[in-house]
PDB file of C-alpha atoms in Angstrom:
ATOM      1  CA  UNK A   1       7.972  29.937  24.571  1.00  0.00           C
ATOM      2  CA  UNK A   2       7.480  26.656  22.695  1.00  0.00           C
ATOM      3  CA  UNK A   3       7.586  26.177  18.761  1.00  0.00           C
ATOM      4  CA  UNK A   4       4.078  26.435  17.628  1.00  0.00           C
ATOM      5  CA  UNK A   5       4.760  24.777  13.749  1.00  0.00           C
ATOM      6  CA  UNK A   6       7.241  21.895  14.652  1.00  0.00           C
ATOM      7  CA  UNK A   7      10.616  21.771  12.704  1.00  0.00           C
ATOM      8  CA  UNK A   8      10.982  19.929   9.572  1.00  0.00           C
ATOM      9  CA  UNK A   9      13.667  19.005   6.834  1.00  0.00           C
ATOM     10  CA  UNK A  10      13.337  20.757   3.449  1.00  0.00           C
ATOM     11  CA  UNK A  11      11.416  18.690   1.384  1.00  0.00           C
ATOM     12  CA  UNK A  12      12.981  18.491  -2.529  1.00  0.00           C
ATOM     13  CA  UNK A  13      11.085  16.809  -5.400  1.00  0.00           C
ATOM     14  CA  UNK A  14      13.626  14.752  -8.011  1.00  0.00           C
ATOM     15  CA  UNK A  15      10.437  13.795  -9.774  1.00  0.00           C
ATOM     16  CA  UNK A  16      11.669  14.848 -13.011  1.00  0.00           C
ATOM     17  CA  UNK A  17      12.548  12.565 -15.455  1.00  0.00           C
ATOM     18  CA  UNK A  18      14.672  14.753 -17.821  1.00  0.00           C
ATOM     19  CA  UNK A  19      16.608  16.241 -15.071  1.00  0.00           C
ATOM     20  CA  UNK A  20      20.234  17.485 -16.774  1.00  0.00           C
ATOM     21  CA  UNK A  21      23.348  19.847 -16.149  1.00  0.00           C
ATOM     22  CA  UNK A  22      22.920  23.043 -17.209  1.00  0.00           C
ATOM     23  CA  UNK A  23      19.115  22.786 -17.415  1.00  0.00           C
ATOM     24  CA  UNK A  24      16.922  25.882 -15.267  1.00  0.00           C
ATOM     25  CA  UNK A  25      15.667  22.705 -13.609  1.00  0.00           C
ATOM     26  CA  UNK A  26      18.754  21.440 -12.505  1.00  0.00           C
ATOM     27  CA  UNK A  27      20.056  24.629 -11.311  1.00  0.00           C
ATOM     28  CA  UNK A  28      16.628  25.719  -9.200  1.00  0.00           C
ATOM     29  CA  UNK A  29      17.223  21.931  -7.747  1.00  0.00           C
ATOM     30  CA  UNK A  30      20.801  22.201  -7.322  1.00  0.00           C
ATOM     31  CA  UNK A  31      20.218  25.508  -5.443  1.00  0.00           C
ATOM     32  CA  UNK A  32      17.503  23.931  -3.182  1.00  0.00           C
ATOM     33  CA  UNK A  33      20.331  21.178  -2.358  1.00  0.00           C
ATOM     34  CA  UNK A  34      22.480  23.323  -1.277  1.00  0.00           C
ATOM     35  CA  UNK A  35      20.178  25.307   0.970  1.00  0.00           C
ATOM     36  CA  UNK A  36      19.352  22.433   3.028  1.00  0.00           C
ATOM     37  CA  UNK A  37      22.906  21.373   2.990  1.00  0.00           C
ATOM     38  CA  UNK A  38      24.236  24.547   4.358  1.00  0.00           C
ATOM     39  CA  UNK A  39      21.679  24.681   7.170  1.00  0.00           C
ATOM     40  CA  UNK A  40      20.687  21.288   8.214  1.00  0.00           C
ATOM     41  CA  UNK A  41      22.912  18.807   6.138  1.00  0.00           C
ATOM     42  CA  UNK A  42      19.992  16.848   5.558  1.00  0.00           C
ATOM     43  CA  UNK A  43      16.738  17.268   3.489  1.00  0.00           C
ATOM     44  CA  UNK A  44      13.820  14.829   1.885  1.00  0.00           C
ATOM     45  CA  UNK A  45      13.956  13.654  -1.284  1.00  0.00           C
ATOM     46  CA  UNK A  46      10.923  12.909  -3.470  1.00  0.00           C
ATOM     47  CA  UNK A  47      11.620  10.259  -6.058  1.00  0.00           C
ATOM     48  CA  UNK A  48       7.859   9.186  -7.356  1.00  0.00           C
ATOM     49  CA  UNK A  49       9.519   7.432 -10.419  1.00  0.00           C
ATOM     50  CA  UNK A  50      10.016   4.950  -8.156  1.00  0.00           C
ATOM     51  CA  UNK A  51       6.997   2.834  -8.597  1.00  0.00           C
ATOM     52  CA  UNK A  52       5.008   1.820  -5.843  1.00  0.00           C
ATOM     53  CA  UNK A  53       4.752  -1.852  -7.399  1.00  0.00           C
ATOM     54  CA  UNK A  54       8.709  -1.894  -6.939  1.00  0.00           C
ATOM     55  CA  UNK A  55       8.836   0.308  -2.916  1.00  0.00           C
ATOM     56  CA  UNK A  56       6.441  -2.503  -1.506  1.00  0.00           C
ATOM     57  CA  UNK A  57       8.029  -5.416  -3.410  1.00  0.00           C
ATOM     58  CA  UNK A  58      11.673  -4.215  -1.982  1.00  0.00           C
ATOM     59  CA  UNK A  59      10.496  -3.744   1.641  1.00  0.00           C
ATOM     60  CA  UNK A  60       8.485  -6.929   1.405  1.00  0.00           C
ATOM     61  CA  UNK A  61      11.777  -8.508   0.566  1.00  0.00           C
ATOM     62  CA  UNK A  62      13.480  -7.253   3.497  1.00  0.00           C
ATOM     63  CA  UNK A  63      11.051  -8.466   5.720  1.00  0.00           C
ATOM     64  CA  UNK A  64      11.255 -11.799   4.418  1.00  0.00           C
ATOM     65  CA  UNK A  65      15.612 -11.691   5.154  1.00  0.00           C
ATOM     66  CA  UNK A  66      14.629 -10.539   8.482  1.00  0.00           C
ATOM     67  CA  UNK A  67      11.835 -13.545   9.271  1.00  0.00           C
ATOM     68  CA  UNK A  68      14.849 -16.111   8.225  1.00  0.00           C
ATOM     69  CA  UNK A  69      15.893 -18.129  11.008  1.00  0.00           C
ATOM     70  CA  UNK A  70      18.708 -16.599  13.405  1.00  0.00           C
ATOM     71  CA  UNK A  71      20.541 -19.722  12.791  1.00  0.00           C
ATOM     72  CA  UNK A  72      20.535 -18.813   8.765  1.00  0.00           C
ATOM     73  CA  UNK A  73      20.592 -15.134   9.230  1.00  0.00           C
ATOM     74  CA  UNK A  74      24.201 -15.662  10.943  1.00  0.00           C
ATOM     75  CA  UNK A  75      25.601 -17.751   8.166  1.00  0.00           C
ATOM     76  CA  UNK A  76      25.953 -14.680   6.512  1.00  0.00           C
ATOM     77  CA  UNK A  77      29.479 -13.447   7.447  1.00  0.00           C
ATOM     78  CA  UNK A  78      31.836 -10.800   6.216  1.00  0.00           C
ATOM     79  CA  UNK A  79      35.318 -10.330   7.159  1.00  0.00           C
ATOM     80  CA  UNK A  80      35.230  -6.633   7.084  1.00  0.00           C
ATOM     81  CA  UNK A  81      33.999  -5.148  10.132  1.00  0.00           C
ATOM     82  CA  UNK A  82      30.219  -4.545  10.515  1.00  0.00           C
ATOM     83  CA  UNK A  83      29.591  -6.155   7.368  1.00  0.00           C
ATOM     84  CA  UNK A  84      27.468  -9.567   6.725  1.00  0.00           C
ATOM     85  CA  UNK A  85      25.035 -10.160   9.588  1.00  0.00           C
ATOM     86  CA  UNK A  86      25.107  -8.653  12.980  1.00  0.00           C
ATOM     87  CA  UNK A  87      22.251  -9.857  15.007  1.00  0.00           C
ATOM     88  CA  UNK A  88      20.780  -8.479  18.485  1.00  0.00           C
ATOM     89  CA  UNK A  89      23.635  -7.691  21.587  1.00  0.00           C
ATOM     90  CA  UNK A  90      23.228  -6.573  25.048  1.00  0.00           C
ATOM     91  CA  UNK A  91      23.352  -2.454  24.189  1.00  0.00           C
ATOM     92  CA  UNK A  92      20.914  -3.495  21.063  1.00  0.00           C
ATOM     93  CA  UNK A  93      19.035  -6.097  21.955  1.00  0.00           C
ATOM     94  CA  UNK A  94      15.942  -5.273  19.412  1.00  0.00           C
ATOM     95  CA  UNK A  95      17.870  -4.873  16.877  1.00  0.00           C
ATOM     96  CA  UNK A  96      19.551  -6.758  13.847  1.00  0.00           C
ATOM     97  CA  UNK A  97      21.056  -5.690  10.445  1.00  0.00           C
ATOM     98  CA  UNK A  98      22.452  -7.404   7.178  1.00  0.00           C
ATOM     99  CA  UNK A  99      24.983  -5.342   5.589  1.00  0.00           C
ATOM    100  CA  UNK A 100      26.044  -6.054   1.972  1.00  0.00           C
ATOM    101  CA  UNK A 101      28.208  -4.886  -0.503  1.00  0.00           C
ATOM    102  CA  UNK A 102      27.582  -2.580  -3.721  1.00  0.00           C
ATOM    103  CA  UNK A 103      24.131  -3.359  -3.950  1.00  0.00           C
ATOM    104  CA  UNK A 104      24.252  -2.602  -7.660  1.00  0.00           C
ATOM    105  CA  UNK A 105      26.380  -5.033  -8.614  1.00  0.00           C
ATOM    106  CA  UNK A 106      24.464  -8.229  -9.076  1.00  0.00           C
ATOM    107  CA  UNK A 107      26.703 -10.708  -7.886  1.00  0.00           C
ATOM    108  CA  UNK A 108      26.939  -9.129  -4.451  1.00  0.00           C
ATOM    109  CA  UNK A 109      23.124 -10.314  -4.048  1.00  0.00           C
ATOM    110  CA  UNK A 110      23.511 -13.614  -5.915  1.00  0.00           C
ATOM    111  CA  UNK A 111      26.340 -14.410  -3.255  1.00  0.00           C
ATOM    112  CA  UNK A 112      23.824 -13.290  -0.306  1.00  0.00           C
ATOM    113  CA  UNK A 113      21.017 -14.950  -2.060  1.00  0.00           C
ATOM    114  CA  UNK A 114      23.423 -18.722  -2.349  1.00  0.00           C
ATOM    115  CA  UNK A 115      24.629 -18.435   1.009  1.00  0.00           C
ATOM    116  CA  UNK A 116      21.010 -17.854   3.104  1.00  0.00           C
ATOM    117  CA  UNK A 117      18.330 -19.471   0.716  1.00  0.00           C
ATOM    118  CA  UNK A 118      19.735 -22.841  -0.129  1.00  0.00           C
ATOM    119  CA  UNK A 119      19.902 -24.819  -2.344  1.00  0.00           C
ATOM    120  CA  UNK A 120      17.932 -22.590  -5.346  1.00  0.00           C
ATOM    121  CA  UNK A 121      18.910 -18.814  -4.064  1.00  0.00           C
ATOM    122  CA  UNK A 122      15.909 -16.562  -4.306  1.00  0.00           C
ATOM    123  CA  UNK A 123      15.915 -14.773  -7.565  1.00  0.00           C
ATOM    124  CA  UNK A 124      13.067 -12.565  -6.552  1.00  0.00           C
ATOM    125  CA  UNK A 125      15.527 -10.886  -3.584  1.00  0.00           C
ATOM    126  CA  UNK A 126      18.328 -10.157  -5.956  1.00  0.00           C
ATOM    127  CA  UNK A 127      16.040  -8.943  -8.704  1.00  0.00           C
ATOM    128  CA  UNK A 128      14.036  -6.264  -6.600  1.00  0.00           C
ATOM    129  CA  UNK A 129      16.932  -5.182  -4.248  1.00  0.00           C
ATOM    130  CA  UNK A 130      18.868  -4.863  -7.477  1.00  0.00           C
ATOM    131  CA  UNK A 131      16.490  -2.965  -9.242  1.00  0.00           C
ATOM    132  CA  UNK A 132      15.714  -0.466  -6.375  1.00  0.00           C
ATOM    133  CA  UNK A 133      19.386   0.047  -5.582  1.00  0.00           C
ATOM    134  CA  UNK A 134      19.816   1.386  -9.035  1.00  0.00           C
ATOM    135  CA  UNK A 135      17.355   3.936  -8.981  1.00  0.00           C
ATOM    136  CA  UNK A 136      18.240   4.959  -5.279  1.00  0.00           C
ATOM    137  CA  UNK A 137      21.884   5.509  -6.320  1.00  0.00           C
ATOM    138  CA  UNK A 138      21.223   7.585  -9.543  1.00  0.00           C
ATOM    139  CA  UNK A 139      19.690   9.776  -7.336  1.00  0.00           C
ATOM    140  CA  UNK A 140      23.357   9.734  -5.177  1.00  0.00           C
ATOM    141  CA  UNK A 141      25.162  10.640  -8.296  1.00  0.00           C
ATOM    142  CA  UNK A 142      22.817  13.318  -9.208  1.00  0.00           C
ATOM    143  CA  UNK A 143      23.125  15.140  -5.684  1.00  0.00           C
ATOM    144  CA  UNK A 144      26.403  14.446  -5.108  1.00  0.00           C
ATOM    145  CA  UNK A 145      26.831  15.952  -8.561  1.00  0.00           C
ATOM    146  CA  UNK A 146      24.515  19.284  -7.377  1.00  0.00           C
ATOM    147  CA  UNK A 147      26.989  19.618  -4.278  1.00  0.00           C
ATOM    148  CA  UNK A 148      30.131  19.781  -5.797  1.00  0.00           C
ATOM    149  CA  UNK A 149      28.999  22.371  -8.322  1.00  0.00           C
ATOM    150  CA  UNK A 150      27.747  24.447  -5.643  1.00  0.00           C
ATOM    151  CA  UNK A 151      31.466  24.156  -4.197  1.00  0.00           C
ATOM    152  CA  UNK A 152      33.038  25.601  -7.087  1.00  0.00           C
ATOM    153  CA  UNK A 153      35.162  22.010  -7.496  1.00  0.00           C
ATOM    154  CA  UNK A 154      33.613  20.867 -10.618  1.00  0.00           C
ATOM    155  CA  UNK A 155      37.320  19.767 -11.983  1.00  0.00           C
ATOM    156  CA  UNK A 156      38.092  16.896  -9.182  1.00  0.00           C
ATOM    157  CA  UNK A 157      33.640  15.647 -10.244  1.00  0.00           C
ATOM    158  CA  UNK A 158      34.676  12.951 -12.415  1.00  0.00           C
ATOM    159  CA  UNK A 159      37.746  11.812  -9.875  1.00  0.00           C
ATOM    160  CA  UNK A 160      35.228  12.059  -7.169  1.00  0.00           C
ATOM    161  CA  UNK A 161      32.605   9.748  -9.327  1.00  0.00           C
ATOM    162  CA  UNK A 162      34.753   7.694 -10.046  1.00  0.00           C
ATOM    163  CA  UNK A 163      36.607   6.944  -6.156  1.00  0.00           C
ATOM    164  CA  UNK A 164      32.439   6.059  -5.267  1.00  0.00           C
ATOM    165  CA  UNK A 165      31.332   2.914  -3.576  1.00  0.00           C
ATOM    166  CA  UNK A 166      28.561   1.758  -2.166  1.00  0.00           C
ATOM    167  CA  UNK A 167      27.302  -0.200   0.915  1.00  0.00           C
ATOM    168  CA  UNK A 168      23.815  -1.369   1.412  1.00  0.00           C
ATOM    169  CA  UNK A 169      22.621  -1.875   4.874  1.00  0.00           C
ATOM    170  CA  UNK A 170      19.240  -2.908   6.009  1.00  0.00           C
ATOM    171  CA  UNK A 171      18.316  -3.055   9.270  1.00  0.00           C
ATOM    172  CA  UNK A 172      15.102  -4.056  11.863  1.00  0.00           C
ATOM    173  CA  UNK A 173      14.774  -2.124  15.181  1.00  0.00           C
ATOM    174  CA  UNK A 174      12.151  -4.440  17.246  1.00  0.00           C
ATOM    175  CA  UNK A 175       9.312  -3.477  18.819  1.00  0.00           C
ATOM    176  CA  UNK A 176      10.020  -2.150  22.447  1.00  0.00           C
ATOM    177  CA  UNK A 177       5.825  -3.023  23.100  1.00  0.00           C
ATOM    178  CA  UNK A 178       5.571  -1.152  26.032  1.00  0.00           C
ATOM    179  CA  UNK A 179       4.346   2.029  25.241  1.00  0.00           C
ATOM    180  CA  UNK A 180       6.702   3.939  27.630  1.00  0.00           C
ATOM    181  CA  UNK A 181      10.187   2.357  26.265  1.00  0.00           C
ATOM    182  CA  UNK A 182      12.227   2.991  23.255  1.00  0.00           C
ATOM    183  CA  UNK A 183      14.385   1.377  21.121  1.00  0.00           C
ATOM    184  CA  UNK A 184      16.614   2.441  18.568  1.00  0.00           C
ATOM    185  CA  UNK A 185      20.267   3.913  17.454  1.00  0.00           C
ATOM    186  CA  UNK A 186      22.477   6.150  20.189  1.00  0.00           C
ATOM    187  CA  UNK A 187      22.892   9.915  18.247  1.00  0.00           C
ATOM    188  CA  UNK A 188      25.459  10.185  15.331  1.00  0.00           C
ATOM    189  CA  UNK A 189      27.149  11.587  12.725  1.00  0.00           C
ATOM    190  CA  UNK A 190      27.781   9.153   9.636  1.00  0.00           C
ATOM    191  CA  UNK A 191      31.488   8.936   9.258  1.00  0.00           C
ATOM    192  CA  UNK A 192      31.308   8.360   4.913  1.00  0.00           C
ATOM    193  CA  UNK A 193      30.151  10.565   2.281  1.00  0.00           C
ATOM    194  CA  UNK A 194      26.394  10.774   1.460  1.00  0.00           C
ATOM    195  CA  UNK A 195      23.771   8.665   3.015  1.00  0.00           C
ATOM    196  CA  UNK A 196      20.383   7.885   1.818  1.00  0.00           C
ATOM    197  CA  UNK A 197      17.473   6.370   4.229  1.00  0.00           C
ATOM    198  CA  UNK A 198      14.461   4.327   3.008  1.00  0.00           C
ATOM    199  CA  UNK A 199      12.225   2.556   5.279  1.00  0.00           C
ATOM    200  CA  UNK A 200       8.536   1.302   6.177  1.00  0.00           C
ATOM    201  CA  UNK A 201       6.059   2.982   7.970  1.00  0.00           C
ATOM    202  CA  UNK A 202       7.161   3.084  10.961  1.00  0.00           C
ATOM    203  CA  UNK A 203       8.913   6.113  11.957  1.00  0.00           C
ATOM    204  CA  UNK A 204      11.410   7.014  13.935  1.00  0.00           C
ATOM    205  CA  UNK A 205      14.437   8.966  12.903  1.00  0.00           C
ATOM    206  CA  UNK A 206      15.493  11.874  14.301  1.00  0.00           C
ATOM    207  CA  UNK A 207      17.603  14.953  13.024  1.00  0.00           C
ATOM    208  CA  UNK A 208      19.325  17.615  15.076  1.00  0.00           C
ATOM    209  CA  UNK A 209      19.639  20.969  13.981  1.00  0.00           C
ATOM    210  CA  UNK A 210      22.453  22.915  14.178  1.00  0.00           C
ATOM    211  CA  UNK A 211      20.870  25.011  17.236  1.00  0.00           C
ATOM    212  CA  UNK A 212      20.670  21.633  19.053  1.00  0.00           C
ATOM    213  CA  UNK A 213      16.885  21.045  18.123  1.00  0.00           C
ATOM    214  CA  UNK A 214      15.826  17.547  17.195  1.00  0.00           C
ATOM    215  CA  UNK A 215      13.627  17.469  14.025  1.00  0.00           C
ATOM    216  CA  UNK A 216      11.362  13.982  14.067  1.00  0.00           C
ATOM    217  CA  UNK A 217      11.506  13.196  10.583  1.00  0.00           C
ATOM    218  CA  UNK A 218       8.194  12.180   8.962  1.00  0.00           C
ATOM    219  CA  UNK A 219       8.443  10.022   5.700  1.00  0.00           C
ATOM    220  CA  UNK A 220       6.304   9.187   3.021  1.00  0.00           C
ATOM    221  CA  UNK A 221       6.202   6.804   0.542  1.00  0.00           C
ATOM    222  CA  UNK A 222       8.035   8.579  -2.209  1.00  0.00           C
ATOM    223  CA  UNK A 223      10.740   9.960   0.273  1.00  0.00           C
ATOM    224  CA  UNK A 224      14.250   9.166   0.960  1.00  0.00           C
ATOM    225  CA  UNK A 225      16.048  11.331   3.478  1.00  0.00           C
ATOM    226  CA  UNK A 226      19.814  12.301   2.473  1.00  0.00           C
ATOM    227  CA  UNK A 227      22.458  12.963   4.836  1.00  0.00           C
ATOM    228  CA  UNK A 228      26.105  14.343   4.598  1.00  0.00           C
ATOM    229  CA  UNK A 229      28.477  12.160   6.257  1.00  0.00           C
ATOM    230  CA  UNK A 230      32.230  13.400   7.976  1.00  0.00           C
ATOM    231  CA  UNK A 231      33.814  12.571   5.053  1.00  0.00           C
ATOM    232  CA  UNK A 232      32.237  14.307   2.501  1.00  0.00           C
ATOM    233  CA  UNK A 233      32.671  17.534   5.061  1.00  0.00           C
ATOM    234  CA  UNK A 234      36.184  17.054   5.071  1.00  0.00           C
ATOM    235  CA  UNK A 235      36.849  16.313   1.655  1.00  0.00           C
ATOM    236  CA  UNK A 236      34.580  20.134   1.209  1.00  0.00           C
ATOM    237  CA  UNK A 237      37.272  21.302   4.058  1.00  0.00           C
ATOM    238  CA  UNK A 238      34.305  21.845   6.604  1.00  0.00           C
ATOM    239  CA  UNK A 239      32.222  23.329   4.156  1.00  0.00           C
ATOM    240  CA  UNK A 240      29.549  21.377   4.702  1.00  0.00           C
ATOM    241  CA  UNK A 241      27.365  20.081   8.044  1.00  0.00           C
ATOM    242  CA  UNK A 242      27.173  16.682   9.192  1.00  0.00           C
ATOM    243  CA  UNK A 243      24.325  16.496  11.187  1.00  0.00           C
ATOM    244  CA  UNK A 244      23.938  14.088  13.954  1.00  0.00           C
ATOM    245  CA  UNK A 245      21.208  11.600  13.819  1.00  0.00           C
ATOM    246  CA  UNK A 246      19.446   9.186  15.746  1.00  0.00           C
ATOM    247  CA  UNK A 247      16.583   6.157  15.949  1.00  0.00           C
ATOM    248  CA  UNK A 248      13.707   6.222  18.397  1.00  0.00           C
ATOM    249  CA  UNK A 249      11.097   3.647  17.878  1.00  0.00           C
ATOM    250  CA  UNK A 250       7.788   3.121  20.586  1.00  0.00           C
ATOM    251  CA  UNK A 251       5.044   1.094  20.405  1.00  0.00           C
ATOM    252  CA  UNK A 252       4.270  -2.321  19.504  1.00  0.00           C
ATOM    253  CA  UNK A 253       5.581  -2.194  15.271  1.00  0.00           C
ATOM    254  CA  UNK A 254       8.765  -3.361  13.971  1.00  0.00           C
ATOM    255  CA  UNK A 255      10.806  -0.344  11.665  1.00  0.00           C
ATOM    256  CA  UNK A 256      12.558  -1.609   8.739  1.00  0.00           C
ATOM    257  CA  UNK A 257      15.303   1.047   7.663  1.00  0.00           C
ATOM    258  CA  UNK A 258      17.389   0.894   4.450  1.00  0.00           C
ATOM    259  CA  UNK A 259      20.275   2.995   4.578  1.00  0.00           C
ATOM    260  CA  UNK A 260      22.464   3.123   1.313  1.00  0.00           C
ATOM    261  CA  UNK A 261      25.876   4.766   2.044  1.00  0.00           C
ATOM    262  CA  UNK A 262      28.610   5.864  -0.290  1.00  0.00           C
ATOM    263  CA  UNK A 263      32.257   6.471   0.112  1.00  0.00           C
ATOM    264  CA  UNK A 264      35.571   6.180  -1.819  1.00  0.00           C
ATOM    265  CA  UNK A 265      36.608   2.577  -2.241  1.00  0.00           C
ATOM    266  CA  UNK A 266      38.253   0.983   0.197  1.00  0.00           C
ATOM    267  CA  UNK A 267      36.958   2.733   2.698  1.00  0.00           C
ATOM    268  CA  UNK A 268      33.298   1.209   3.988  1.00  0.00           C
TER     269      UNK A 268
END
């Protein structure tokens, strides 16, 4: 018999402002959190502090990195693996991503900035992505925060905080045109801690449940979608769910994606 009501993630709102520890808010929130964690390791997160003014600026931005020249676009290189630019290949050939460094910390984006908008940077870019970041990855701390309470480990929190780093990466699956192919990202599990998923309005994105279901993840505006990576389950010893994941995109639209992922240092 088929599913009549389709499957869908949980759907938490972060909307308040004066969200603290110990608050009935923060505990009804925290308990919500850990519901979705516990049975799809995954849920949608409204954050409508975010202004719209700043959401369109910062995908407006990214469409402008993407429109650079290829020849540009691939002066941006990074020693560590699957960092910098990595443009279209044979078993991707749609797509293209820019991945940079802790996005909050300024200098990360002035670098980017010097290196593919010569010879006066683009102070706009660093400005908005910078700005955005921050928000996004206050929202991080406070679920991250919400998870390991609900473990019971609140004495390693502040070693855990502090171990954090941060990766931004952006990235621009091409239109396939034809209605009848798809583009996109194989199935996966994220191998850091938490991950947290922006992007236009184009979706795409697909969740599978623990049953083996695949939930096609509708996003609005004020929505990020947060998923627990194979680290963060195995620093919980497997008390958590790491779901896998994967891109589909049809039709003749581009989908912008920005996924902001957090580990322990040294290890993005």
């Amino acid at each position: 018999m088929s599913r009549e009501t389709p499957l869908s993630l949980p759907v938490i709102d972060f909307s308040k402002l004066d969200l603290k520890p110990g608050t009935t808010e923060w505990d009804s929130l925290r308990s919500q959190v850990w519901k979705a964690i516990e049975e799809y390791g995954s849920f949608r997160a409204v954050l409508s502090q975010i202004s719209q003014e700043l959401r369109e600026a910062f995908l407006n931005e990214l469409e402008e990195l993407f429109a650079l020249p290829l020849q540009i676009k691939r002066c941006y290189v990074n020693e560590k693996p699957f960092h910098g630019y990595v443009g279209q290949s044979p078993s991707s050939p749609l797509n293209e991503c820019f991945a940079i460094d802790n996005p909050v910390i300024s200098q990360n984006l002035e670098n980017l900035c010097n290196i593919l908008w010569q010879p006066q940077g683009k102070p706009s870019f660093r400005k908005i992505i910078h700005s955005f970041s921050k928000e996004v990855l206050e929202l991080e701390k406070i679920i991250r925060k919400m998870i390991i309470e609900s473990l019971g480990v609140e004495k390693y929190l502040e070693e855990n905080m502090d171990s954090a780093d941060y990766m931004l990466r952006v990235t621009k699956y091409g239109s396939p045109q034809a209605s009848d192919e798809l583009s996109g990202l194989r199935a996966h599990t994220d191998k850091n801690m938490i991950t947290i998923l922006h992007q236009n309005e184009v979706d795409g994105l697909e969740v599978q449940t623990k049953g083996g279901e695949w939930i096609q993840v509708k996003f609005s505006p004020e929505s990020f979608v947060i998923l627990i990576g194979e680290s963060f389950d195995a620093w919980a010893n497997g008390r958590l769910h790491s779901p896998y994941h994967r891109v589909r995109v049809s039709g003749n639209e581009a989908r912008i994606s920005a996924g902001f992922f957090q580990c322990s240092k040294q290890g993005i």
